């Protein structure tokens, strides 16, 4: 169950160069030993606040959020009220959907994802309000038309109902365009000593078998405003390249990898390739030349496989 939630939490890939504030609200029914309602707030992909229906209190997950809630108990109360309201609304929504879709029993999960992004170089702000049901996209708010987009037939009844709900549309618009960006800027300022730090990763080349793609793996970087790609003769490659998602490490840093399929490359040409890691705010990129001698392999040795599986 925990895995399921974590999976959904990280299905949105961070955009390099942008700051973000994201909220995930998960309401479930029929899941044993798990709170009916869990809310998480992330600033630049770092968990900053947490609430669940068992504790019924908002908890700061970082030093700066704890201090913020101490200094501004009204802000904490605002979150508590909002969570209580969502918990009630979303529980009711599950009941409505179960009835509409003729689902009598089993596990059901309703998720709200509200977020905004801010590009501190261009000043551009974007925001999203989306819902998911049972792990699939359910409805997404379209700020241009002030209506809801239903990717699946099962959401159409709800879409028509929500489209007529002016108050919901106004709340969603206000959240996306005003509240979320304001909160984000405030949090980035309050938490700047930790949120705006930069940590460079260690980068290594890994290969599972002699015919597998070569994986360029970076671990230990912060923030997620990072990019990694393969270059040939100085030009970024798009073909035969596979980007893996950015994942969190336990220590607050992140990792990612990008795989290059070399099956049609002759050994003489290997030296023309290199892996580049770019981190927003860092002075230099980390460039790793493709070289058989530095690839950490799996065959004939032990250790790396355990490492790889820990990450997957
Ligand atoms: C709802 O489920 C019941 C029992 O499984 C079934 O008999 C009925 O036909 C279903 N109704 C709809 C509208 O799918
Ligand atoms: C690598 O590319 C070759 C040929 O282009 C293809 O047959 C093979 O399936 C690819 N390997 C992977 C792991 O994608």
JSON list of N, CA and C in Angstrom, two decimals, residues 59-133:
[
{"chain": "A", "resi": 59, "resn": "UNK", "atom": "N", "xyz": [1.97, 18.51, 10.51]},
{"chain": "A", "resi": 59, "resn": "UNK", "atom": "CA", "xyz": [3.31, 18.31, 11.05]},
{"chain": "A", "resi": 59, "resn": "UNK", "atom": "C", "xyz": [4.33, 18.91, 10.07]},
{"chain": "A", "resi": 60, "resn": "UNK", "atom": "N", "xyz": [5.24, 19.73, 10.56]},
{"chain": "A", "resi": 60, "resn": "UNK", "atom": "CA", "xyz": [6.30, 20.25, 9.72]},
{"chain": "A", "resi": 60, "resn": "UNK", "atom": "C", "xyz": [7.36, 19.17, 9.54]},
{"chain": "A", "resi": 61, "resn": "UNK", "atom": "N", "xyz": [7.77, 18.93, 8.31]},
{"chain": "A", "resi": 61, "resn": "UNK", "atom": "CA", "xyz": [8.74, 17.86, 8.04]},
{"chain": "A", "resi": 61, "resn": "UNK", "atom": "C", "xyz": [10.17, 18.39, 7.92]},
{"chain": "A", "resi": 62, "resn": "UNK", "atom": "N", "xyz": [10.30, 19.70, 7.90]},
{"chain": "A", "resi": 62, "resn": "UNK", "atom": "CA", "xyz": [11.63, 20.31, 7.81]},
{"chain": "A", "resi": 62, "resn": "UNK", "atom": "C", "xyz": [11.77, 21.28, 8.98]},
{"chain": "A", "resi": 63, "resn": "UNK", "atom": "N", "xyz": [13.01, 21.60, 9.34]},
{"chain": "A", "resi": 63, "resn": "UNK", "atom": "CA", "xyz": [13.22, 22.57, 10.42]},
{"chain": "A", "resi": 63, "resn": "UNK", "atom": "C", "xyz": [12.48, 23.87, 10.15]},
{"chain": "A", "resi": 64, "resn": "UNK", "atom": "N", "xyz": [12.58, 24.32, 8.87]},
{"chain": "A", "resi": 64, "resn": "UNK", "atom": "CA", "xyz": [11.97, 25.61, 8.55]},
{"chain": "A", "resi": 64, "resn": "UNK", "atom": "C", "xyz": [10.45, 25.57, 8.58]},
{"chain": "A", "resi": 65, "resn": "UNK", "atom": "N", "xyz": [9.83, 24.41, 8.27]},
{"chain": "A", "resi": 65, "resn": "UNK", "atom": "CA", "xyz": [8.36, 24.35, 8.36]},
{"chain": "A", "resi": 65, "resn": "UNK", "atom": "C", "xyz": [7.93, 24.30, 9.82]},
{"chain": "A", "resi": 66, "resn": "UNK", "atom": "N", "xyz": [8.70, 23.59, 10.65]},
{"chain": "A", "resi": 66, "resn": "UNK", "atom": "CA", "xyz": [8.37, 23.54, 12.07]},
{"chain": "A", "resi": 66, "resn": "UNK", "atom": "C", "xyz": [8.41, 24.94, 12.68]},
{"chain": "A", "resi": 67, "resn": "UNK", "atom": "N", "xyz": [9.46, 25.67, 12.31]},
{"chain": "A", "resi": 67, "resn": "UNK", "atom": "CA", "xyz": [9.60, 27.03, 12.84]},
{"chain": "A", "resi": 67, "resn": "UNK", "atom": "C", "xyz": [8.47, 27.93, 12.30]},
{"chain": "A", "resi": 68, "resn": "UNK", "atom": "N", "xyz": [8.14, 27.76, 11.03]},
{"chain": "A", "resi": 68, "resn": "UNK", "atom": "CA", "xyz": [7.07, 28.56, 10.43]},
{"chain": "A", "resi": 68, "resn": "UNK", "atom": "C", "xyz": [5.74, 28.35, 11.16]},
{"chain": "A", "resi": 69, "resn": "UNK", "atom": "N", "xyz": [5.43, 27.07, 11.46]},
{"chain": "A", "resi": 69, "resn": "UNK", "atom": "CA", "xyz": [4.17, 26.79, 12.14]},
{"chain": "A", "resi": 69, "resn": "UNK", "atom": "C", "xyz": [4.18, 27.30, 13.58]},
{"chain": "A", "resi": 70, "resn": "UNK", "atom": "N", "xyz": [5.37, 27.30, 14.21]},
{"chain": "A", "resi": 70, "resn": "UNK", "atom": "CA", "xyz": [5.48, 27.86, 15.56]},
{"chain": "A", "resi": 70, "resn": "UNK", "atom": "C", "xyz": [5.23, 29.37, 15.54]},
{"chain": "A", "resi": 71, "resn": "UNK", "atom": "N", "xyz": [5.85, 30.02, 14.54]},
{"chain": "A", "resi": 71, "resn": "UNK", "atom": "CA", "xyz": [5.74, 31.48, 14.46]},
{"chain": "A", "resi": 71, "resn": "UNK", "atom": "C", "xyz": [4.39, 31.93, 13.94]},
{"chain": "A", "resi": 72, "resn": "UNK", "atom": "N", "xyz": [3.73, 31.07, 13.17]},
{"chain": "A", "resi": 72, "resn": "UNK", "atom": "CA", "xyz": [2.49, 31.46, 12.52]},
{"chain": "A", "resi": 72, "resn": "UNK", "atom": "C", "xyz": [1.45, 30.34, 12.68]},
{"chain": "A", "resi": 73, "resn": "UNK", "atom": "N", "xyz": [0.92, 30.20, 13.91]},
{"chain": "A", "resi": 73, "resn": "UNK", "atom": "CA", "xyz": [-0.02, 29.10, 14.15]},
{"chain": "A", "resi": 73, "resn": "UNK", "atom": "C", "xyz": [-1.28, 29.20, 13.29]},
{"chain": "A", "resi": 74, "resn": "UNK", "atom": "N", "xyz": [-1.60, 30.41, 12.83]},
{"chain": "A", "resi": 74, "resn": "UNK", "atom": "CA", "xyz": [-2.78, 30.57, 11.97]},
{"chain": "A", "resi": 74, "resn": "UNK", "atom": "C", "xyz": [-2.61, 29.84, 10.64]},
{"chain": "A", "resi": 75, "resn": "UNK", "atom": "N", "xyz": [-1.39, 29.86, 10.16]},
{"chain": "A", "resi": 75, "resn": "UNK", "atom": "CA", "xyz": [-1.10, 29.18, 8.89]},
{"chain": "A", "resi": 75, "resn": "UNK", "atom": "C", "xyz": [-1.28, 27.67, 9.06]},
{"chain": "A", "resi": 76, "resn": "UNK", "atom": "N", "xyz": [-0.83, 27.18, 10.20]},
{"chain": "A", "resi": 76, "resn": "UNK", "atom": "CA", "xyz": [-0.98, 25.76, 10.50]},
{"chain": "A", "resi": 76, "resn": "UNK", "atom": "C", "xyz": [-2.46, 25.41, 10.63]},
{"chain": "A", "resi": 77, "resn": "UNK", "atom": "N", "xyz": [-3.21, 26.29, 11.26]},
{"chain": "A", "resi": 77, "resn": "UNK", "atom": "CA", "xyz": [-4.64, 26.07, 11.44]},
{"chain": "A", "resi": 77, "resn": "UNK", "atom": "C", "xyz": [-5.36, 26.08, 10.08]},
{"chain": "A", "resi": 78, "resn": "UNK", "atom": "N", "xyz": [-4.89, 26.93, 9.19]},
{"chain": "A", "resi": 78, "resn": "UNK", "atom": "CA", "xyz": [-5.47, 27.00, 7.84]},
{"chain": "A", "resi": 78, "resn": "UNK", "atom": "C", "xyz": [-5.32, 25.63, 7.15]},
{"chain": "A", "resi": 79, "resn": "UNK", "atom": "N", "xyz": [-4.12, 25.05, 7.29]},
{"chain": "A", "resi": 79, "resn": "UNK", "atom": "CA", "xyz": [-3.90, 23.73, 6.69]},
{"chain": "A", "resi": 79, "resn": "UNK", "atom": "C", "xyz": [-4.77, 22.66, 7.34]},
{"chain": "A", "resi": 80, "resn": "UNK", "atom": "N", "xyz": [-4.88, 22.71, 8.66]},
{"chain": "A", "resi": 80, "resn": "UNK", "atom": "CA", "xyz": [-5.67, 21.72, 9.37]},
{"chain": "A", "resi": 80, "resn": "UNK", "atom": "C", "xyz": [-7.13, 21.76, 8.90]},
{"chain": "A", "resi": 81, "resn": "UNK", "atom": "N", "xyz": [-7.67, 22.96, 8.79]},
{"chain": "A", "resi": 81, "resn": "UNK", "atom": "CA", "xyz": [-9.06, 23.11, 8.35]},
{"chain": "A", "resi": 81, "resn": "UNK", "atom": "C", "xyz": [-9.25, 22.61, 6.93]},
{"chain": "A", "resi": 82, "resn": "UNK", "atom": "N", "xyz": [-8.27, 22.96, 6.10]},
{"chain": "A", "resi": 82, "resn": "UNK", "atom": "CA", "xyz": [-8.34, 22.55, 4.69]},
{"chain": "A", "resi": 82, "resn": "UNK", "atom": "C", "xyz": [-8.31, 21.03, 4.56]},
{"chain": "A", "resi": 83, "resn": "UNK", "atom": "N", "xyz": [-7.44, 20.40, 5.37]},
{"chain": "A", "resi": 83, "resn": "UNK", "atom": "CA", "xyz": [-7.33, 18.95, 5.32]},
{"chain": "A", "resi": 83, "resn": "UNK", "atom": "C", "xyz": [-8.62, 18.29, 5.80]},
{"chain": "A", "resi": 84, "resn": "UNK", "atom": "N", "xyz": [-9.20, 18.85, 6.86]},
{"chain": "A", "resi": 84, "resn": "UNK", "atom": "CA", "xyz": [-10.46, 18.29, 7.38]},
{"chain": "A", "resi": 84, "resn": "UNK", "atom": "C", "xyz": [-11.56, 18.36, 6.33]},
{"chain": "A", "resi": 85, "resn": "UNK", "atom": "N", "xyz": [-11.61, 19.48, 5.64]},
{"chain": "A", "resi": 85, "resn": "UNK", "atom": "CA", "xyz": [-12.61, 19.69, 4.60]},
{"chain": "A", "resi": 85, "resn": "UNK", "atom": "C", "xyz": [-12.41, 18.71, 3.43]},
{"chain": "A", "resi": 86, "resn": "UNK", "atom": "N", "xyz": [-11.17, 18.59, 2.98]},
{"chain": "A", "resi": 86, "resn": "UNK", "atom": "CA", "xyz": [-10.86, 17.67, 1.88]},
{"chain": "A", "resi": 86, "resn": "UNK", "atom": "C", "xyz": [-11.20, 16.24, 2.25]},
{"chain": "A", "resi": 87, "resn": "UNK", "atom": "N", "xyz": [-10.85, 15.91, 3.49]},
{"chain": "A", "resi": 87, "resn": "UNK", "atom": "CA", "xyz": [-11.07, 14.55, 3.95]},
{"chain": "A", "resi": 87, "resn": "UNK", "atom": "C", "xyz": [-12.56, 14.21, 3.86]},
{"chain": "A", "resi": 88, "resn": "UNK", "atom": "N", "xyz": [-13.38, 15.16, 4.27]},
{"chain": "A", "resi": 88, "resn": "UNK", "atom": "CA", "xyz": [-14.83, 14.97, 4.27]},
{"chain": "A", "resi": 88, "resn": "UNK", "atom": "C", "xyz": [-15.35, 14.91, 2.83]},
{"chain": "A", "resi": 89, "resn": "UNK", "atom": "N", "xyz": [-14.94, 15.87, 2.01]},
{"chain": "A", "resi": 89, "resn": "UNK", "atom": "CA", "xyz": [-15.39, 15.95, 0.61]},
{"chain": "A", "resi": 89, "resn": "UNK", "atom": "C", "xyz": [-14.98, 14.72, -0.20]},
{"chain": "A", "resi": 90, "resn": "UNK", "atom": "N", "xyz": [-13.72, 14.32, -0.01]},
{"chain": "A", "resi": 90, "resn": "UNK", "atom": "CA", "xyz": [-13.19, 13.25, -0.85]},
{"chain": "A", "resi": 90, "resn": "UNK", "atom": "C", "xyz": [-13.73, 11.88, -0.45]},
{"chain": "A", "resi": 91, "resn": "UNK", "atom": "N", "xyz": [-14.02, 11.75, 0.83]},
{"chain": "A", "resi": 91, "resn": "UNK", "atom": "CA", "xyz": [-14.66, 10.52, 1.31]},
{"chain": "A", "resi": 91, "resn": "UNK", "atom": "C", "xyz": [-16.05, 10.40, 0.66]},
{"chain": "A", "resi": 92, "resn": "UNK", "atom": "N", "xyz": [-16.75, 11.51, 0.65]},
{"chain": "A", "resi": 92, "resn": "UNK", "atom": "CA", "xyz": [-18.08, 11.54, 0.02]},
{"chain": "A", "resi": 92, "resn": "UNK", "atom": "C", "xyz": [-17.96, 11.26, -1.48]},
{"chain": "A", "resi": 93, "resn": "UNK", "atom": "N", "xyz": [-16.91, 11.78, -2.09]},
{"chain": "A", "resi": 93, "resn": "UNK", "atom": "CA", "xyz": [-16.70, 11.57, -3.53]},
{"chain": "A", "resi": 93, "resn": "UNK", "atom": "C", "xyz": [-16.49, 10.08, -3.84]},
{"chain": "A", "resi": 94, "resn": "UNK", "atom": "N", "xyz": [-15.74, 9.40, -2.98]},
{"chain": "A", "resi": 94, "resn": "UNK", "atom": "CA", "xyz": [-15.54, 7.96, -3.18]},
{"chain": "A", "resi": 94, "resn": "UNK", "atom": "C", "xyz": [-16.89, 7.24, -3.14]},
{"chain": "A", "resi": 95, "resn": "UNK", "atom": "N", "xyz": [-17.73, 7.62, -2.19]},
{"chain": "A", "resi": 95, "resn": "UNK", "atom": "CA", "xyz": [-19.04, 6.97, -2.08]},
{"chain": "A", "resi": 95, "resn": "UNK", "atom": "C", "xyz": [-19.87, 7.21, -3.33]},
{"chain": "A", "resi": 96, "resn": "UNK", "atom": "N", "xyz": [-19.83, 8.44, -3.84]},
{"chain": "A", "resi": 96, "resn": "UNK", "atom": "CA", "xyz": [-20.59, 8.77, -5.06]},
{"chain": "A", "resi": 96, "resn": "UNK", "atom": "C", "xyz": [-20.07, 7.94, -6.23]},
{"chain": "A", "resi": 97, "resn": "UNK", "atom": "N", "xyz": [-18.76, 7.86, -6.37]},
{"chain": "A", "resi": 97, "resn": "UNK", "atom": "CA", "xyz": [-18.18, 7.13, -7.50]},
{"chain": "A", "resi": 97, "resn": "UNK", "atom": "C", "xyz": [-18.46, 5.63, -7.41]},
{"chain": "A", "resi": 98, "resn": "UNK", "atom": "N", "xyz": [-18.36, 5.11, -6.18]},
{"chain": "A", "resi": 98, "resn": "UNK", "atom": "CA", "xyz": [-18.63, 3.68, -6.01]},
{"chain": "A", "resi": 98, "resn": "UNK", "atom": "C", "xyz": [-20.04, 3.36, -6.49]},
{"chain": "A", "resi": 99, "resn": "UNK", "atom": "N", "xyz": [-20.95, 4.26, -6.16]},
{"chain": "A", "resi": 99, "resn": "UNK", "atom": "CA", "xyz": [-22.34, 4.06, -6.55]},
{"chain": "A", "resi": 99, "resn": "UNK", "atom": "C", "xyz": [-22.50, 4.19, -8.08]},
{"chain": "A", "resi": 100, "resn": "UNK", "atom": "N", "xyz": [-21.92, 5.26, -8.61]},
{"chain": "A", "resi": 100, "resn": "UNK", "atom": "CA", "xyz": [-21.99, 5.49, -10.06]},
{"chain": "A", "resi": 100, "resn": "UNK", "atom": "C", "xyz": [-21.40, 4.34, -10.86]},
{"chain": "A", "resi": 101, "resn": "UNK", "atom": "N", "xyz": [-20.28, 3.81, -10.36]},
{"chain": "A", "resi": 101, "resn": "UNK", "atom": "CA", "xyz": [-19.56, 2.78, -11.12]},
{"chain": "A", "resi": 101, "resn": "UNK", "atom": "C", "xyz": [-19.92, 1.38, -10.67]},
{"chain": "A", "resi": 102, "resn": "UNK", "atom": "N", "xyz": [-20.91, 1.32, -9.78]},
{"chain": "A", "resi": 102, "resn": "UNK", "atom": "CA", "xyz": [-21.40, 0.02, -9.33]},
{"chain": "A", "resi": 102, "resn": "UNK", "atom": "C", "xyz": [-20.31, -0.81, -8.66]},
{"chain": "A", "resi": 103, "resn": "UNK", "atom": "N", "xyz": [-19.51, -0.13, -7.85]},
{"chain": "A", "resi": 103, "resn": "UNK", "atom": "CA", "xyz": [-18.45, -0.84, -7.13]},
{"chain": "A", "resi": 103, "resn": "UNK", "atom": "C", "xyz": [-18.93, -1.02, -5.70]},
{"chain": "A", "resi": 104, "resn": "UNK", "atom": "N", "xyz": [-19.11, -2.26, -5.30]},
{"chain": "A", "resi": 104, "resn": "UNK", "atom": "CA", "xyz": [-19.66, -2.45, -3.97]},
{"chain": "A", "resi": 104, "resn": "UNK", "atom": "C", "xyz": [-18.58, -2.58, -2.91]},
{"chain": "A", "resi": 105, "resn": "UNK", "atom": "N", "xyz": [-17.51, -3.27, -3.26]},
{"chain": "A", "resi": 105, "resn": "UNK", "atom": "CA", "xyz": [-16.49, -3.47, -2.23]},
{"chain": "A", "resi": 105, "resn": "UNK", "atom": "C", "xyz": [-15.09, -3.30, -2.81]},
{"chain": "A", "resi": 106, "resn": "UNK", "atom": "N", "xyz": [-14.09, -3.66, -2.03]},
{"chain": "A", "resi": 106, "resn": "UNK", "atom": "CA", "xyz": [-12.72, -3.55, -2.50]},
{"chain": "A", "resi": 106, "resn": "UNK", "atom": "C", "xyz": [-12.10, -2.22, -2.10]},
{"chain": "A", "resi": 107, "resn": "UNK", "atom": "N", "xyz": [-10.85, -2.06, -2.50]},
{"chain": "A", "resi": 107, "resn": "UNK", "atom": "CA", "xyz": [-10.07, -0.88, -2.14]},
{"chain": "A", "resi": 107, "resn": "UNK", "atom": "C", "xyz": [-10.28, 0.21, -3.18]},
{"chain": "A", "resi": 108, "resn": "UNK", "atom": "N", "xyz": [-10.58, 1.42, -2.71]},
{"chain": "A", "resi": 108, "resn": "UNK", "atom": "CA", "xyz": [-10.71, 2.54, -3.64]},
{"chain": "A", "resi": 108, "resn": "UNK", "atom": "C", "xyz": [-9.92, 3.73, -3.14]},
{"chain": "A", "resi": 109, "resn": "UNK", "atom": "N", "xyz": [-9.30, 4.42, -4.08]},
{"chain": "A", "resi": 109, "resn": "UNK", "atom": "CA", "xyz": [-8.42, 5.53, -3.72]},
{"chain": "A", "resi": 109, "resn": "UNK", "atom": "C", "xyz": [-8.76, 6.75, -4.56]},
{"chain": "A", "resi": 110, "resn": "UNK", "atom": "N", "xyz": [-8.96, 7.86, -3.88]},
{"chain": "A", "resi": 110, "resn": "UNK", "atom": "CA", "xyz": [-9.26, 9.11, -4.56]},
{"chain": "A", "resi": 110, "resn": "UNK", "atom": "C", "xyz": [-8.13, 10.08, -4.23]},
{"chain": "A", "resi": 111, "resn": "UNK", "atom": "N", "xyz": [-7.54, 10.68, -5.25]},
{"chain": "A", "resi": 111, "resn": "UNK", "atom": "CA", "xyz": [-6.40, 11.57, -5.00]},
{"chain": "A", "resi": 111, "resn": "UNK", "atom": "C", "xyz": [-6.62, 12.95, -5.60]},
{"chain": "A", "resi": 112, "resn": "UNK", "atom": "N", "xyz": [-6.17, 13.92, -4.88]},
{"chain": "A", "resi": 112, "resn": "UNK", "atom": "CA", "xyz": [-6.14, 15.29, -5.34]},
{"chain": "A", "resi": 112, "resn": "UNK", "atom": "C", "xyz": [-4.68, 15.69, -5.48]},
{"chain": "A", "resi": 113, "resn": "UNK", "atom": "N", "xyz": [-4.35, 16.33, -6.55]},
{"chain": "A", "resi": 113, "resn": "UNK", "atom": "CA", "xyz": [-2.99, 16.84, -6.71]},
{"chain": "A", "resi": 113, "resn": "UNK", "atom": "C", "xyz": [-3.10, 18.30, -7.11]},
{"chain": "A", "resi": 114, "resn": "UNK", "atom": "N", "xyz": [-2.64, 19.20, -6.24]},
{"chain": "A", "resi": 114, "resn": "UNK", "atom": "CA", "xyz": [-2.69, 20.62, -6.54]},
{"chain": "A", "resi": 114, "resn": "UNK", "atom": "C", "xyz": [-1.25, 21.10, -6.53]},
{"chain": "A", "resi": 115, "resn": "UNK", "atom": "N", "xyz": [-0.87, 21.84, -7.55]},
{"chain": "A", "resi": 115, "resn": "UNK", "atom": "CA", "xyz": [0.53, 22.27, -7.58]},
{"chain": "A", "resi": 115, "resn": "UNK", "atom": "C", "xyz": [0.72, 23.52, -8.42]},
{"chain": "A", "resi": 116, "resn": "UNK", "atom": "N", "xyz": [1.87, 24.15, -8.20]},
{"chain": "A", "resi": 116, "resn": "UNK", "atom": "CA", "xyz": [2.25, 25.24, -9.08]},
{"chain": "A", "resi": 116, "resn": "UNK", "atom": "C", "xyz": [3.76, 25.21, -9.27]},
{"chain": "A", "resi": 117, "resn": "UNK", "atom": "N", "xyz": [4.18, 25.81, -10.37]},
{"chain": "A", "resi": 117, "resn": "UNK", "atom": "CA", "xyz": [5.60, 25.88, -10.73]},
{"chain": "A", "resi": 117, "resn": "UNK", "atom": "C", "xyz": [5.94, 27.33, -11.00]},
{"chain": "A", "resi": 118, "resn": "UNK", "atom": "N", "xyz": [7.16, 27.69, -10.67]},
{"chain": "A", "resi": 118, "resn": "UNK", "atom": "CA", "xyz": [7.59, 29.06, -10.91]},
{"chain": "A", "resi": 118, "resn": "UNK", "atom": "C", "xyz": [9.00, 29.02, -11.49]},
{"chain": "A", "resi": 119, "resn": "UNK", "atom": "N", "xyz": [9.13, 29.61, -12.66]},
{"chain": "A", "resi": 119, "resn": "UNK", "atom": "CA", "xyz": [10.44, 29.70, -13.29]},
{"chain": "A", "resi": 119, "resn": "UNK", "atom": "C", "xyz": [11.07, 31.01, -12.82]},
{"chain": "A", "resi": 120, "resn": "UNK", "atom": "N", "xyz": [12.09, 30.92, -11.97]},
{"chain": "A", "resi": 120, "resn": "UNK", "atom": "CA", "xyz": [12.63, 32.15, -11.38]},
{"chain": "A", "resi": 120, "resn": "UNK", "atom": "C", "xyz": [13.46, 32.94, -12.38]},
{"chain": "A", "resi": 121, "resn": "UNK", "atom": "N", "xyz": [13.71, 32.39, -13.57]},
{"chain": "A", "resi": 121, "resn": "UNK", "atom": "CA", "xyz": [14.43, 33.17, -14.58]},
{"chain": "A", "resi": 121, "resn": "UNK", "atom": "C", "xyz": [13.46, 33.96, -15.47]},
{"chain": "A", "resi": 122, "resn": "UNK", "atom": "N", "xyz": [12.37, 33.33, -15.89]},
{"chain": "A", "resi": 122, "resn": "UNK", "atom": "CA", "xyz": [11.42, 34.03, -16.77]},
{"chain": "A", "resi": 122, "resn": "UNK", "atom": "C", "xyz": [10.24, 34.63, -16.01]},
{"chain": "A", "resi": 123, "resn": "UNK", "atom": "N", "xyz": [10.05, 34.19, -14.75]},
{"chain": "A", "resi": 123, "resn": "UNK", "atom": "CA", "xyz": [8.92, 34.68, -13.96]},
{"chain": "A", "resi": 123, "resn": "UNK", "atom": "C", "xyz": [7.62, 33.96, -14.28]},
{"chain": "A", "resi": 124, "resn": "UNK", "atom": "N", "xyz": [7.65, 33.02, -15.21]},
{"chain": "A", "resi": 124, "resn": "UNK", "atom": "CA", "xyz": [6.44, 32.32, -15.63]},
{"chain": "A", "resi": 124, "resn": "UNK", "atom": "C", "xyz": [5.89, 31.42, -14.50]},
{"chain": "A", "resi": 125, "resn": "UNK", "atom": "N", "xyz": [4.57, 31.48, -14.31]},
{"chain": "A", "resi": 125, "resn": "UNK", "atom": "CA", "xyz": [3.92, 30.65, -13.29]},
{"chain": "A", "resi": 125, "resn": "UNK", "atom": "C", "xyz": [2.89, 29.75, -13.94]},
{"chain": "A", "resi": 126, "resn": "UNK", "atom": "N", "xyz": [2.88, 28.49, -13.54]},
{"chain": "A", "resi": 126, "resn": "UNK", "atom": "CA", "xyz": [1.90, 27.52, -14.02]},
{"chain": "A", "resi": 126, "resn": "UNK", "atom": "C", "xyz": [1.29, 26.79, -12.84]},
{"chain": "A", "resi": 127, "resn": "UNK", "atom": "N", "xyz": [0.04, 26.40, -12.97]},
{"chain": "A", "resi": 127, "resn": "UNK", "atom": "CA", "xyz": [-0.55, 25.67, -11.85]},
{"chain": "A", "resi": 127, "resn": "UNK", "atom": "C", "xyz": [-1.47, 24.56, -12.34]},
{"chain": "A", "resi": 128, "resn": "UNK", "atom": "N", "xyz": [-1.69, 23.59, -11.47]},
{"chain": "A", "resi": 128, "resn": "UNK", "atom": "CA", "xyz": [-2.48, 22.43, -11.84]},
{"chain": "A", "resi": 128, "resn": "UNK", "atom": "C", "xyz": [-3.36, 21.99, -10.68]},
{"chain": "A", "resi": 129, "resn": "UNK", "atom": "N", "xyz": [-4.59, 21.61, -11.00]},
{"chain": "A", "resi": 129, "resn": "UNK", "atom": "CA", "xyz": [-5.43, 20.94, -10.02]},
{"chain": "A", "resi": 129, "resn": "UNK", "atom": "C", "xyz": [-5.94, 19.69, -10.72]},
{"chain": "A", "resi": 130, "resn": "UNK", "atom": "N", "xyz": [-5.61, 18.53, -10.19]},
{"chain": "A", "resi": 130, "resn": "UNK", "atom": "CA", "xyz": [-5.97, 17.28, -10.84]},
{"chain": "A", "resi": 130, "resn": "UNK", "atom": "C", "xyz": [-6.50, 16.29, -9.82]},
{"chain": "A", "resi": 131, "resn": "UNK", "atom": "N", "xyz": [-7.29, 15.36, -10.30]},
{"chain": "A", "resi": 131, "resn": "UNK", "atom": "CA", "xyz": [-7.81, 14.32, -9.43]},
{"chain": "A", "resi": 131, "resn": "UNK", "atom": "C", "xyz": [-7.54, 12.96, -10.06]},
{"chain": "A", "resi": 132, "resn": "UNK", "atom": "N", "xyz": [-7.37, 11.97, -9.20]},
{"chain": "A", "resi": 132, "resn": "UNK", "atom": "CA", "xyz": [-7.17, 10.61, -9.69]},
{"chain": "A", "resi": 132, "resn": "UNK", "atom": "C", "xyz": [-8.11, 9.67, -8.95]},
{"chain": "A", "resi": 133, "resn": "UNK", "atom": "N", "xyz": [-8.53, 8.63, -9.63]},
{"chain": "A", "resi": 133, "resn": "UNK", "atom": "CA", "xyz": [-9.35, 7.62, -8.96]},
{"chain": "A", "resi": 133, "resn": "UNK", "atom": "C", "xyz": [-8.77, 6.25, -9.25]}
]
